[in-house]
Tab-separated table of C-alpha atoms in Angstrom:
chain	number	residue	atom	x	y	z
A	181	ALA	CA	11.664	63.391	68.492
A	182	GLN	CA	10.820	67.042	68.282
A	183	SER	CA	11.398	68.626	64.907
A	184	VAL	CA	10.857	71.872	63.085
A	185	SER	CA	10.189	71.932	59.352
A	186	GLN	CA	10.669	74.782	56.973
A	187	HIS	CA	9.362	73.700	53.623
A	188	ASN	CA	10.789	76.471	51.487
A	189	HIS	CA	14.550	76.107	51.263
A	190	HIS	CA	15.140	78.784	48.655
A	191	VAL	CA	12.784	81.597	47.752
A	192	ILE	CA	13.366	84.225	45.103
A	193	LEU	CA	11.097	87.239	44.961
A	194	SER	CA	11.020	90.609	43.281
A	195	GLU	CA	10.907	93.740	45.392
A	196	ALA	CA	7.401	94.619	46.591
A	197	ALA	CA	6.233	91.008	46.356
A	198	SER	CA	4.574	89.466	49.379
A	199	LEU	CA	6.387	86.840	51.413
A	200	GLU	CA	5.180	83.864	53.379
A	201	LEU	CA	7.606	81.339	54.827
A	202	GLY	CA	6.225	78.198	56.349
A	203	CYS	CA	7.234	76.695	59.674
A	204	ASN	CA	5.739	73.607	61.288
A	205	TYR	CA	6.789	71.889	64.492
A	206	SER	CA	6.075	68.460	65.840
A	207	TYR	CA	5.873	68.958	69.595
A	208	GLY	CA	2.362	68.780	71.078
A	209	GLY	CA	2.841	70.587	74.362
A	210	THR	CA	3.362	74.236	75.202
A	211	VAL	CA	5.925	75.838	72.946
A	212	ASN	CA	7.579	79.172	72.464
A	213	LEU	CA	8.184	80.123	68.854
A	214	PHE	CA	10.759	82.350	67.209
A	215	TRP	CA	11.873	83.602	63.852
A	216	TYR	CA	15.492	84.643	63.434
A	217	VAL	CA	17.176	86.236	60.456
A	218	GLN	CA	20.802	85.923	59.429
A	219	TYR	CA	22.070	88.531	56.993
A	220	PRO	CA	25.182	87.578	55.039
A	221	GLY	CA	28.189	87.566	57.331
A	222	GLN	CA	26.183	88.520	60.396
A	223	HIS	CA	24.851	86.731	63.438
A	224	LEU	CA	21.354	85.469	64.083
A	225	GLN	CA	18.991	88.297	64.958
A	226	LEU	CA	15.533	87.947	66.435
A	227	LEU	CA	12.704	89.014	64.137
A	228	LEU	CA	9.824	88.100	66.411
A	229	LYS	CA	8.691	85.713	69.093
A	230	TYR	CA	5.520	84.126	70.394
A	231	PHE	CA	5.065	83.039	73.989
A	232	SER	CA	1.327	83.405	74.583
A	233	GLY	CA	-1.610	85.708	73.905
A	234	ASP	CA	-2.497	87.137	70.515
A	235	PRO	CA	-1.445	84.524	67.953
A	236	LEU	CA	-0.616	87.229	65.431
A	237	VAL	CA	2.691	88.730	66.422
A	238	LYS	CA	4.448	91.655	64.872
A	239	GLY	CA	8.186	91.925	64.721
A	240	ILE	CA	10.844	94.207	63.422
A	241	LYS	CA	11.260	95.409	59.836
A	242	GLY	CA	7.567	94.897	59.011
A	243	PHE	CA	7.522	91.141	59.596
A	244	GLU	CA	4.681	89.335	61.296
A	245	ALA	CA	3.869	85.722	62.084
A	246	GLU	CA	0.757	83.823	62.962
A	247	PHE	CA	0.657	80.952	65.418
A	248	ILE	CA	-1.989	78.384	64.470
A	249	LYS	CA	-1.994	75.826	67.248
A	250	SER	CA	-4.252	73.351	65.438
A	251	LYS	CA	-1.845	73.257	62.523
A	252	PHE	CA	1.333	73.353	64.619
A	253	SER	CA	2.415	76.223	62.417
A	254	PHE	CA	4.102	79.592	62.834
A	255	ASN	CA	4.379	81.110	59.376
A	256	LEU	CA	6.313	84.287	58.742
A	257	ARG	CA	4.858	86.992	56.501
A	258	LYS	CA	5.765	90.344	55.055
A	259	PRO	CA	3.412	92.197	52.716
A	260	SER	CA	6.120	93.834	50.616
A	261	VAL	CA	9.744	92.680	50.624
A	262	GLN	CA	12.757	94.850	49.964
A	263	TRP	CA	16.147	94.024	48.499
A	264	SER	CA	17.591	94.402	52.006
A	265	ASP	CA	15.487	91.448	53.193
A	266	THR	CA	17.837	89.112	51.332
A	267	ALA	CA	18.981	86.778	54.101
A	268	GLU	CA	18.473	83.371	55.626
A	269	TYR	CA	15.444	82.931	57.884
A	270	PHE	CA	15.251	80.384	60.678
A	271	CYS	CA	12.241	79.226	62.609
A	272	ALA	CA	12.981	77.947	66.112
A	273	VAL	CA	10.964	76.353	68.887
A	274	ASN	CA	11.560	75.724	72.535
A	275	ARG	CA	9.458	74.086	75.166
A	276	GLY	CA	9.938	76.886	77.664
A	277	ALA	CA	10.150	75.853	81.291
A	278	THR	CA	9.071	72.287	80.410
A	279	SER	CA	12.463	71.586	78.914
A	280	GLY	CA	14.329	73.069	81.855
A	281	THR	CA	17.054	74.256	79.525
A	282	TYR	CA	15.113	76.419	77.073
A	283	LYS	CA	17.176	75.003	74.235
A	284	TYR	CA	16.101	75.866	70.721
A	285	ILE	CA	15.259	73.416	67.998
A	286	PHE	CA	15.793	75.053	64.645
A	287	GLY	CA	14.311	74.475	61.245
A	288	THR	CA	16.562	74.007	58.248
A	289	GLY	CA	16.357	77.648	57.251
A	290	THR	CA	15.034	79.412	54.164
A	291	ARG	CA	17.329	81.432	51.942
A	292	LEU	CA	15.457	84.425	50.604
A	293	LYS	CA	16.797	86.362	47.667
A	294	VAL	CA	15.027	89.570	46.727
A	295	LEU	CA	15.688	90.908	43.262
A	296	ALA	CA	15.884	94.664	42.896
B	122	GLU	CA	22.768	97.185	73.205
B	123	PRO	CA	24.741	94.386	74.870
B	124	GLU	CA	25.781	91.558	72.610
B	125	VAL	CA	27.381	88.155	72.670
B	126	THR	CA	30.894	88.081	71.255
B	127	GLN	CA	32.902	85.137	69.954
B	128	THR	CA	36.531	84.628	69.111
B	129	PRO	CA	38.088	83.757	66.799
B	130	SER	CA	35.824	84.420	63.854
B	131	HIS	CA	37.589	81.716	61.848
B	132	GLN	CA	39.782	78.886	63.072
B	133	VAL	CA	41.639	76.482	60.841
B	134	THR	CA	43.135	73.389	62.436
B	135	GLN	CA	44.572	70.022	61.559
B	136	MET	CA	42.630	66.865	62.286
B	137	GLY	CA	43.453	65.547	65.745
B	138	GLN	CA	44.339	68.938	67.183
B	139	GLU	CA	42.569	70.532	70.115
B	140	VAL	CA	40.638	73.754	69.622
B	141	ILE	CA	39.052	76.138	72.077
B	142	LEU	CA	36.274	78.406	70.924
B	143	ARG	CA	35.578	81.384	73.125
B	144	CYS	CA	32.441	83.305	73.879
B	145	VAL	CA	31.613	86.238	76.098
B	146	PRO	CA	27.897	86.081	76.919
B	147	ILE	CA	25.797	89.037	77.993
B	148	SER	CA	26.760	89.817	81.562
B	149	ASN	CA	23.490	89.338	83.461
B	150	HIS	CA	22.427	86.215	81.574
B	151	LEU	CA	22.087	82.889	83.343
B	152	TYR	CA	21.868	80.252	80.608
B	153	PHE	CA	24.557	79.600	78.030
B	154	TYR	CA	24.512	77.490	74.913
B	155	TRP	CA	26.580	76.190	72.057
B	156	TYR	CA	25.015	75.363	68.718
B	157	ARG	CA	26.621	74.385	65.456
B	158	GLN	CA	25.704	74.619	61.814
B	159	ILE	CA	27.406	72.385	59.293
B	160	LEU	CA	27.470	74.051	55.888
B	161	GLY	CA	24.112	73.675	54.176
B	162	GLN	CA	22.464	72.093	57.193
B	163	LYS	CA	20.348	73.365	60.048
B	164	VAL	CA	21.512	74.872	63.304
B	165	GLU	CA	21.848	72.070	65.876
B	166	PHE	CA	21.884	72.282	69.648
B	167	LEU	CA	25.068	71.005	71.276
B	168	VAL	CA	24.940	71.858	74.956
B	169	SER	CA	23.335	74.093	77.548
B	170	PHE	CA	25.017	75.340	80.713
B	171	TYR	CA	23.370	76.730	83.815
B	172	ASN	CA	24.509	77.292	87.363
B	173	ASN	CA	28.058	76.267	86.476
B	174	GLU	CA	27.183	72.892	85.082
B	175	ILE	CA	25.910	71.253	81.941
B	176	SER	CA	22.121	71.098	82.061
B	177	GLU	CA	21.597	69.256	78.787
B	178	LYS	CA	23.714	67.939	75.956
B	179	SER	CA	22.889	66.471	72.604
B	180	GLU	CA	24.107	63.215	71.099
B	181	ILE	CA	26.658	65.221	69.133
B	182	PHE	CA	28.282	66.420	72.359
B	183	ASP	CA	30.408	63.348	73.037
B	184	ASP	CA	33.519	62.929	75.190
B	185	GLN	CA	35.567	64.970	72.733
B	186	PHE	CA	33.637	68.087	73.676
B	187	SER	CA	33.725	70.039	76.901
B	188	VAL	CA	32.534	73.431	78.087
B	189	GLU	CA	33.756	75.738	80.798
B	190	ARG	CA	32.953	79.067	82.300
B	191	PRO	CA	36.327	79.599	83.928
B	192	ASP	CA	36.111	83.153	85.149
B	193	GLY	CA	32.457	84.158	85.262
B	194	SER	CA	32.601	85.969	81.948
B	195	ASN	CA	34.046	83.682	79.267
B	196	PHE	CA	32.250	80.550	78.120
B	197	THR	CA	34.408	78.148	76.164
B	198	LEU	CA	33.859	75.107	73.999
B	199	LYS	CA	36.797	72.731	73.718
B	200	ILE	CA	37.102	70.006	71.144
B	201	ARG	CA	39.888	67.694	72.277
B	202	SER	CA	40.760	65.926	69.044
B	203	THR	CA	39.102	67.477	66.039
B	204	LYS	CA	37.672	65.415	63.206
B	205	LEU	CA	36.913	66.470	59.658
B	206	GLU	CA	33.214	66.328	60.439
B	207	ASP	CA	33.619	68.928	63.179
B	208	SER	CA	34.005	71.558	60.465
B	209	ALA	CA	31.067	73.890	61.007
B	210	MET	CA	29.981	77.295	62.229
B	211	TYR	CA	29.733	77.280	66.007
B	212	PHE	CA	27.343	79.723	67.650
B	213	CYS	CA	27.311	80.711	71.275
B	214	ALA	CA	24.096	82.029	72.814
B	215	SER	CA	23.031	83.370	76.170
B	216	TYR	CA	19.640	83.806	77.787
B	217	LYS	CA	18.508	85.798	80.791
B	218	GLY	CA	15.506	83.626	81.618
B	219	GLY	CA	11.767	84.235	81.634
B	220	ALA	CA	9.931	85.657	78.634
B	221	ASP	CA	13.081	86.616	76.832
B	222	THR	CA	14.977	85.105	73.959
B	223	GLN	CA	18.418	83.745	73.377
B	224	TYR	CA	20.976	86.165	72.032
B	225	PHE	CA	23.453	84.741	69.566
B	226	GLY	CA	27.053	85.577	68.874
B	227	PRO	CA	28.397	86.039	65.342
B	228	GLY	CA	29.803	82.523	65.234
B	229	THR	CA	33.207	80.902	64.809
B	230	ARG	CA	33.804	79.103	61.561
B	231	LEU	CA	35.891	76.018	62.326
B	232	THR	CA	37.671	74.346	59.438
B	233	VAL	CA	39.344	71.013	60.120
B	234	LEU	CA	41.850	69.899	57.488
């Protein structure tokens, strides 16, 4: 069965520290990859997405992610976090047109707490 | 910017009761979804809906669940006889198609007592 793994469940960082959140998926075919963020009390918001092309994608709020096909990974990075980045981060994968439904498979999420 | 809306934000019900969770997807979107997130667990796919019918459902989506798009704007999830384990946050999402992403609503927190 397809799965998405996020290895860091809770991360605590000080402001200005660098962030890397891991995401690995198990599906071997063509995939589309996403990172969503959920701020406390708010809905899931898209940070960035990868469909094809340059494997290094830049998103909103200074986030970027790199797709490494050989490692089945799509890790999220930010060079310098801010207190306002405190949130839960979800990696998601879909199989695009192959699935017919474009449903997402989510990772377990990573709770990030940034200390001021 | 258009957004997906969901009502109610929080629903409390007794075990065995029927609940209907409502969603208004983005108006020109073609694909509609329900996901749920049990507290402390990951977001799980329940069902997808396209062209006025279910296109895929997960193992969770058993006979107690149903979805409807009754009037071309609302998209509802009905749970016929709620169980304690149905307590979760339920997210609606819609998707236009192509190289776009799903847009999520704010969720309905369902508490079954």
